[in-house]
Coordinates of C-alpha atoms in Angstrom, one line a residue:
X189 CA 3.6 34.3 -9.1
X190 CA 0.0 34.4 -7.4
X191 CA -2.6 32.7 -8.2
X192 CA -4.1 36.1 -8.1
X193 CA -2.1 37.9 -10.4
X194 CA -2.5 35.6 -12.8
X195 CA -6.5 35.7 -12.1
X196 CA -6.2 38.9 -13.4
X197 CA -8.4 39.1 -16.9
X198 CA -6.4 41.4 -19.4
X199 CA -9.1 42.3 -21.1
X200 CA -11.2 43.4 -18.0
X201 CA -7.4 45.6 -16.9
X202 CA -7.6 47.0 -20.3
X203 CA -11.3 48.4 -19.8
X204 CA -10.0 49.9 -16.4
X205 CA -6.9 51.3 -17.7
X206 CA -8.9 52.9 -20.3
X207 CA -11.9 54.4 -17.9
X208 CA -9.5 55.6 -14.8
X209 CA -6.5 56.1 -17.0
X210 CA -7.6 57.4 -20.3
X211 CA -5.1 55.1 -22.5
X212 CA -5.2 51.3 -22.9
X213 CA -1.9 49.2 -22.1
X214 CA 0.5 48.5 -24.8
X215 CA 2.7 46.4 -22.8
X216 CA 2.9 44.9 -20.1
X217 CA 6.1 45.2 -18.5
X218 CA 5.4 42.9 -15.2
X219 CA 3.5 40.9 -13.4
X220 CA 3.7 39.5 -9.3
X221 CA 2.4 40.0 -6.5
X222 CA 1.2 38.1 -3.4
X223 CA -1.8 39.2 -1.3
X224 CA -2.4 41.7 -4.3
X225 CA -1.9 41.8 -7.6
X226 CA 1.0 43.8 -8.8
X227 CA 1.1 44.6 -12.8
X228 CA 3.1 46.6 -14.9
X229 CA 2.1 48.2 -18.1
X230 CA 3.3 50.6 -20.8
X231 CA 0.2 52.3 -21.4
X232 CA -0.5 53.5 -25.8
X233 CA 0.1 56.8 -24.4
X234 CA 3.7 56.2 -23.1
X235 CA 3.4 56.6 -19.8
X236 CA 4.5 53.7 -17.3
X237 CA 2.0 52.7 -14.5
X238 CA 1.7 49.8 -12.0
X239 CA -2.0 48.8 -11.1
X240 CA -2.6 46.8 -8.4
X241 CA -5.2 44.4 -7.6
X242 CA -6.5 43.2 -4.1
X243 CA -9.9 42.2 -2.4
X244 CA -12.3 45.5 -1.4
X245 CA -11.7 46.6 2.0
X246 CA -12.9 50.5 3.3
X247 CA -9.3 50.8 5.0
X248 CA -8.1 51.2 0.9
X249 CA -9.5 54.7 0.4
X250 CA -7.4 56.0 3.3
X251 CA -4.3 54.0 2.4
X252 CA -4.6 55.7 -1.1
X253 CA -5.3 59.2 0.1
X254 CA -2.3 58.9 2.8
X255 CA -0.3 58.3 -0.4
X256 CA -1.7 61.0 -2.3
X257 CA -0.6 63.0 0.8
X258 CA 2.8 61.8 1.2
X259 CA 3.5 62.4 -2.5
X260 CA 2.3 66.0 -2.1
X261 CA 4.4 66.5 0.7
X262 CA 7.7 65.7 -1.2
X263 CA 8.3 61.9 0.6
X264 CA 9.3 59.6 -2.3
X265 CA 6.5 57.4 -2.7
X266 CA 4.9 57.0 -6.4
X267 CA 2.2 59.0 -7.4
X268 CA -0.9 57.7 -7.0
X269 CA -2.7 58.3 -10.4
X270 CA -6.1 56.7 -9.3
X271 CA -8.3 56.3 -6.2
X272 CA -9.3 53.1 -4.9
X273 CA -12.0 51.8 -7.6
X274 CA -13.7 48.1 -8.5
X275 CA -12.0 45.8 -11.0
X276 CA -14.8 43.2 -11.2
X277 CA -15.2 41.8 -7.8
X278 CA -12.0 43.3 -6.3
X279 CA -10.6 46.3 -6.0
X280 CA -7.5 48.5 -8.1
X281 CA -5.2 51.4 -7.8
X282 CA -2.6 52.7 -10.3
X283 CA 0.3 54.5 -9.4
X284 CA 3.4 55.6 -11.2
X285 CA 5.9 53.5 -11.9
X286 CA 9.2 53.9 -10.3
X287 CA 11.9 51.6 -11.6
X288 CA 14.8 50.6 -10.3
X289 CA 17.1 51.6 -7.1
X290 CA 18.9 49.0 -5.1
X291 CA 17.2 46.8 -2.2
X292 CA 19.7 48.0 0.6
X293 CA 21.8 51.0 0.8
X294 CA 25.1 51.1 -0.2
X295 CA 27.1 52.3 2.8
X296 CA 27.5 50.8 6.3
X297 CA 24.6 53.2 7.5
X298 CA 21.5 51.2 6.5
X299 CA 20.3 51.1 9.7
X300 CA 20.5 55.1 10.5
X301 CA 19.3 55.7 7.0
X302 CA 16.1 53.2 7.2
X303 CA 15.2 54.9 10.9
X304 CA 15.2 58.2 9.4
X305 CA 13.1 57.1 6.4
X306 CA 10.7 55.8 8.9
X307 CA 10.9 58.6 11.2
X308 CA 10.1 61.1 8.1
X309 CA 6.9 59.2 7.1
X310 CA 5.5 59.2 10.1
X311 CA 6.4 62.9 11.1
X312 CA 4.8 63.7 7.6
X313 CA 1.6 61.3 7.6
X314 CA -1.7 63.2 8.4
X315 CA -3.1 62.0 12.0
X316 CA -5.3 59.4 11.8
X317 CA -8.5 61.5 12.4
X318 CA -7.7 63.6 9.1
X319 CA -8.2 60.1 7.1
X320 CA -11.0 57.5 6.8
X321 CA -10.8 54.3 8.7
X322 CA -7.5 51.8 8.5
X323 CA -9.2 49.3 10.1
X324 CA -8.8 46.3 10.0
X325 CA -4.9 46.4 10.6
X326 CA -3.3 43.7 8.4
X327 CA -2.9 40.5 10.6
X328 CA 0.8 40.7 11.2
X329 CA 0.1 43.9 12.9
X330 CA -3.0 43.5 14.6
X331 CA -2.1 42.2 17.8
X332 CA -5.1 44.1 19.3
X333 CA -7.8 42.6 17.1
X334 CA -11.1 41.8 18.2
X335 CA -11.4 37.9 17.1
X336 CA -11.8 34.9 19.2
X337 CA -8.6 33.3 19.9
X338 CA -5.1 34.5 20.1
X339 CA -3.9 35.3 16.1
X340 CA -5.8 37.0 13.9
X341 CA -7.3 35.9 10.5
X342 CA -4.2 35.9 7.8
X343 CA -5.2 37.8 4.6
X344 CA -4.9 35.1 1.8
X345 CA -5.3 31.7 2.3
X346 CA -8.7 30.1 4.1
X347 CA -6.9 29.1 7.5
X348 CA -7.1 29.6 11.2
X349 CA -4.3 29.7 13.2
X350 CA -5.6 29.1 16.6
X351 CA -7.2 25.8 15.8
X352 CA -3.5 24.2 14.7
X353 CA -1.8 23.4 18.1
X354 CA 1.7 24.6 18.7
X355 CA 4.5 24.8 19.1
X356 CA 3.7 26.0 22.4
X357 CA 7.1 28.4 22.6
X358 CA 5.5 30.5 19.3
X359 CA 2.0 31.0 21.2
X360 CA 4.1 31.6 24.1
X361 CA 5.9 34.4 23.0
X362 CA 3.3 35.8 21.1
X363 CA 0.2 35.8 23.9
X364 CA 3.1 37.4 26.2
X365 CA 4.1 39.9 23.9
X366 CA 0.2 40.6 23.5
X367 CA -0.4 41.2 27.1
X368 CA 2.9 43.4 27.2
X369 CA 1.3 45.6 24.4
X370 CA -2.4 45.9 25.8
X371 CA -0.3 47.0 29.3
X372 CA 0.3 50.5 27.8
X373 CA -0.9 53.1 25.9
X374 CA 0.1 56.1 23.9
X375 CA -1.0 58.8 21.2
X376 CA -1.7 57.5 17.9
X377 CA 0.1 58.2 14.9
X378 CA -0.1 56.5 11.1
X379 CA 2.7 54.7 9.9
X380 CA 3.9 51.6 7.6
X381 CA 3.8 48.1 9.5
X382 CA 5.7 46.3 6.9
X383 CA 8.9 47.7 7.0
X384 CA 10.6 45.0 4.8
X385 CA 14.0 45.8 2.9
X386 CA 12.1 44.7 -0.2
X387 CA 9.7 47.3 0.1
X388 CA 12.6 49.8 0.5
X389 CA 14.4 51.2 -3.0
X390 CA 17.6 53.1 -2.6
X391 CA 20.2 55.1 -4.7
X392 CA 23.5 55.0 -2.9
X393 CA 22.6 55.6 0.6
X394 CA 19.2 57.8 0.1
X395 CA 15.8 57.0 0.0
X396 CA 14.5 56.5 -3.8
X397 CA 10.9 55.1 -2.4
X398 CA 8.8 53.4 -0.3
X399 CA 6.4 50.7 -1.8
X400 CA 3.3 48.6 -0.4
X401 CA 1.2 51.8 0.9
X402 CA -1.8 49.1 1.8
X403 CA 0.4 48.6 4.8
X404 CA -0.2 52.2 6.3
X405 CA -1.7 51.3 9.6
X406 CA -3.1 53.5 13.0
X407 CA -0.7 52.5 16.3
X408 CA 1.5 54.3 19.1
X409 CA 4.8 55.5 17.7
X410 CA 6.9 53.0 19.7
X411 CA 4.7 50.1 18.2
X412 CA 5.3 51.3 14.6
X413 CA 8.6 52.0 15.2
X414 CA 9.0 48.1 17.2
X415 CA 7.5 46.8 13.8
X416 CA 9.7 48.2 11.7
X417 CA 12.7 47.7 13.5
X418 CA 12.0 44.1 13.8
X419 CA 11.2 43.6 10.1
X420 CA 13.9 45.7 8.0
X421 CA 17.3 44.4 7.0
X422 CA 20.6 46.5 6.3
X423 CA 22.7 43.8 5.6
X424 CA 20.7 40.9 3.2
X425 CA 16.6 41.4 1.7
X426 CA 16.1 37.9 2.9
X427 CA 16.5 38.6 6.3
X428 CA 15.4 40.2 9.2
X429 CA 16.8 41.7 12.0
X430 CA 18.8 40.3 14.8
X431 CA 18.4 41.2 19.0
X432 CA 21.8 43.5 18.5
X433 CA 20.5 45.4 14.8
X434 CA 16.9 45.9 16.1
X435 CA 18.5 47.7 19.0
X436 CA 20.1 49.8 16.8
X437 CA 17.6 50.5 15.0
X438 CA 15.7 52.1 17.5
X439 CA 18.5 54.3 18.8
X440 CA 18.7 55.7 15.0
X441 CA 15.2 56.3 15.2
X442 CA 14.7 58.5 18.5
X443 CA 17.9 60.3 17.0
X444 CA 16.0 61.4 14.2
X445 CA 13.3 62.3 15.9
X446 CA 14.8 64.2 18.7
X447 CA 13.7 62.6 21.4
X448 CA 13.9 59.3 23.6
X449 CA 11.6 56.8 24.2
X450 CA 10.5 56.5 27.6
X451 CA 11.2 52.8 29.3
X452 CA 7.6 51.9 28.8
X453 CA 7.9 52.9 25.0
X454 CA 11.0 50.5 24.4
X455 CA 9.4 47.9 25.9
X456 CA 6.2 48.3 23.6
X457 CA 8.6 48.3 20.6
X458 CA 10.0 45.5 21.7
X459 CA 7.2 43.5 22.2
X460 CA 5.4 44.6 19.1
X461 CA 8.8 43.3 17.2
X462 CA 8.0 40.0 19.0
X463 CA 4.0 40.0 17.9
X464 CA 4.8 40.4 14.7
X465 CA 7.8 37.8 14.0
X466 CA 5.9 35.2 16.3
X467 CA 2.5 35.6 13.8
X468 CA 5.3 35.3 11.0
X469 CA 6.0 32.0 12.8
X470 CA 2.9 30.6 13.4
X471 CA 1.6 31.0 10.0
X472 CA 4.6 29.4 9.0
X473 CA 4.3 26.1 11.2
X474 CA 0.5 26.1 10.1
X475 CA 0.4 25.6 6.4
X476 CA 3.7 23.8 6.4
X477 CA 6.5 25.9 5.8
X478 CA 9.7 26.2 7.9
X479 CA 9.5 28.0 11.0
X480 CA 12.0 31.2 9.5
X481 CA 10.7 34.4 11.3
X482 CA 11.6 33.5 14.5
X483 CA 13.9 31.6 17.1
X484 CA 13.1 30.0 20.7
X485 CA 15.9 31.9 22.1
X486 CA 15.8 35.1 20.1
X487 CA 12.2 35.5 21.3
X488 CA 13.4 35.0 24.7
X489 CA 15.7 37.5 24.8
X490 CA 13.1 39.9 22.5
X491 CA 10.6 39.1 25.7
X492 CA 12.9 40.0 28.2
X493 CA 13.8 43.1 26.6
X494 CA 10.0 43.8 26.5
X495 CA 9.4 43.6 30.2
X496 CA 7.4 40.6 29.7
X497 CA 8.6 39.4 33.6
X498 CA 8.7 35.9 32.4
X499 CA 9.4 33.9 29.1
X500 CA 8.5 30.9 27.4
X501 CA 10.9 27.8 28.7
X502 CA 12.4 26.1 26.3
X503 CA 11.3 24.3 23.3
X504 CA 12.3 22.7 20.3
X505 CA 13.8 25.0 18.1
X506 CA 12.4 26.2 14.6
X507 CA 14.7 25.5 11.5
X508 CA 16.9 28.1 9.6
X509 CA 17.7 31.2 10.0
X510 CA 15.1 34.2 11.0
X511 CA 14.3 35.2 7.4
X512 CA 11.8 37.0 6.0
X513 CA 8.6 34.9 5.4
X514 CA 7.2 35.7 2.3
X515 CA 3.9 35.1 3.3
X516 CA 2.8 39.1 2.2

C-alpha cells in the first residue's frame, strides 16, 4: 500500500463522505492505491462507493466529466457519484463500486476484444473541445511536454530523470521515438493512455469495466491506440505486450473501426508504444528497480517498425522480462 493511502485521515473521509455523499462509511471494504488513493467503503446507507484521493490538478474536472459522459452513454465505466472536490489539501472523487470480473478475458480473443473496448471509448468520448483542459498528460504519455530535458516529471516521487545518466540504449530509443512522434500530425481525439490489463475487468470475454479514468488524455488516434497496444496484456496482468501481440493489436483495432491506418499512422503508434515503455524504463533504472518495461532489442525492432531510419546500437541489456512496471 501507498504511503498515500494510508495518509488518508478517516475521520477527515468520513466528513467528505458525509457532505458529497449524504451517509458516513460503515465499513471500509478496501484500501490501495499508488499515485492516488483508492478506498473502499460500505457507506450507513448501504450503498458501496470507492473514493479516490490524489493531488489537485484542473485536468481532474474533465477526467470526471468524460466519465460522467461515458457512463451516460452506456460504456461500462462506474458511475461517477461526485465531481472532483478538496479532501484537505488534495483532491477526491467517488464513484460506484463495481466488484469483481476477471483481469483477462477468458477466450483466445483478448486481443480483438481489448481493441474493440478501446475503439468504443474513443468513438464514444466527447472531442476534446466539449471538455475542460487535460493537460498536463500524465508523464508516461507526454512525450510532447514542454520541460527542459528529454522525460518529463514522473507524478509521485521527487526525482528527475534527465539528471541520472543512462543507459544510453533507453534515452536512445526514447529521444528517437520522440522525434518520430513530433514528425507528424493528426486530428485529436480523447482517449485512455494506460491501457493496462489491470485496469481492464471482464466477464467471459465482454467488457465488465474500465477503471483509472485520471488517465483520459488529448492525442491523435494512432498515438492512443500505439499506447494502448503497447501496454495491454491478453495472456498474463503482469505483462506487457510483445513486437508480434502489439501488431496484432493494432490490426483488431482498425477492424473495429472500419478503417486503416495510413503508413504514417502505424508508424506513430509504433513509436508512441516505444515512448511510453522507454519512460517505463528509465524510471525504472533511476530509483533503482529492474529495468522490466523494456528490452535493447525489442526497442530496436519497435524503432524500426516506427520509421525511426536508425536505432540505438547495442547495449547492455535490461534484466527480466518486459513486465508491467508498477510504477502508476
Amino acid at each position: 500500500m501507498s504511503s498515500r493511502a494510508d495518509a488518508v485521515d478517516p475521520a477527515r473521509l468520513a466528513q467528505w463522505c458525509t457532505e458529497q455523499l449524504g451517509s458516513p462509511p460503515a465499513e471500509e471494504i478496501f484500501r490501495t492505491g499508488h499515485l492516488s488513493a483508492v478506498i473502499g467503503l460500505r457507506l450507513a446507507d448501504g450503498r458501496e462507493v470507492v473514493v479516490k484521493v490524489r493531488p489537485d490538478s484542473p485536468r481532474m474536472a474533465a477526467c470526471v466529466e468524460i466519465q460522467r459522459r461515458m457512463f451516460q452513454a452506456g460504456y461500462p465505466c462506474p458511475e461517477p457519484l461526485t465531481d472532483a472536490v478538496p479532501l484537505g489539501r488534495d483532491i477526491a472523487t467517488a464513484e460506484a463500486y463495481v466488484p469483481g470480473g476477471a483481469l483477462l478475458p477468458s477466450t483466445d480473443q483478448g486481443v480483438r476484444a481489448s481493441a474493440e473496448a478501446l475503439a468504443r471509448l474513443i468513438e464514444l468520448a466527447p472531442r476534446p473541445a466539449e471538455v475542460s483542459t487535460l493537460e498536463p498528460a500524465p508523464s508516461w504519455a507526454a512525450w510532447n511536454h514542454a520541460e527542459d530535458g528529454l522525460w518529463p516529471r514522473p507524478e509521485g516521487p521527487v526525482v528527475n530523470l534527465n539528471e541520472v545518466a543512462g543507459p544510453d540504449w533507453i534515452d536512445d530509443a526514447g529521444r528517437l521515438a520522440r522525434d518520430r512522434l513530433r514528425a507528424g500530425e493528426s486530428d485529436a481525439v480523447i482517449g485512455h493512455c494506460d491501457w493496462l490489463a489491470g485496469n481492464l475487468r471482464w466477464s467471459g470475454d465482454a467488457l465488465l469495466v474500465v477503471h483509472d479514468w485520471d488517465s483520459m488524455t488529448v492525442d491523435s488516434e494512432a498515438v492512443l491506440v500505439g499506447l494502448a497496444a503497447a501496454l495491454y496484456s491478453s495472456v498474463d496482468v503482469d505483462e506487457l505486450a510483445t513486437v508480434a501481440e502489439t501488431e496484432q493489436f493494432l490490426v483488431a483495432y482498425c477492424r473495429a473501426r472500419g478503417r486503416d491506418f495510413s503508413a504514417d499512422e502505424i508508424e506513430r503508434s509504433w513509436a508512441a508504444g516505444v515512448w511510453t515503455r522507454a519512460y517505463d524504463a528509465k524510471y525504472q533504472h533511476t530509483v533503482g528497480q529492474p529495468i522490466t518495461s523494456l528490452r535493447d532489442s525489442e526497442a530496436r525492432e519497435r524503432l524500426r517498425r516506427a520509421g525511426t531510419g536508425r536505432v540505438p546500437p547495442d547495449r547492455p541489456r535490461g534484466t527480466g522480462p518486459a513486465v508491467a512496471s508498477g510504477i502508476r
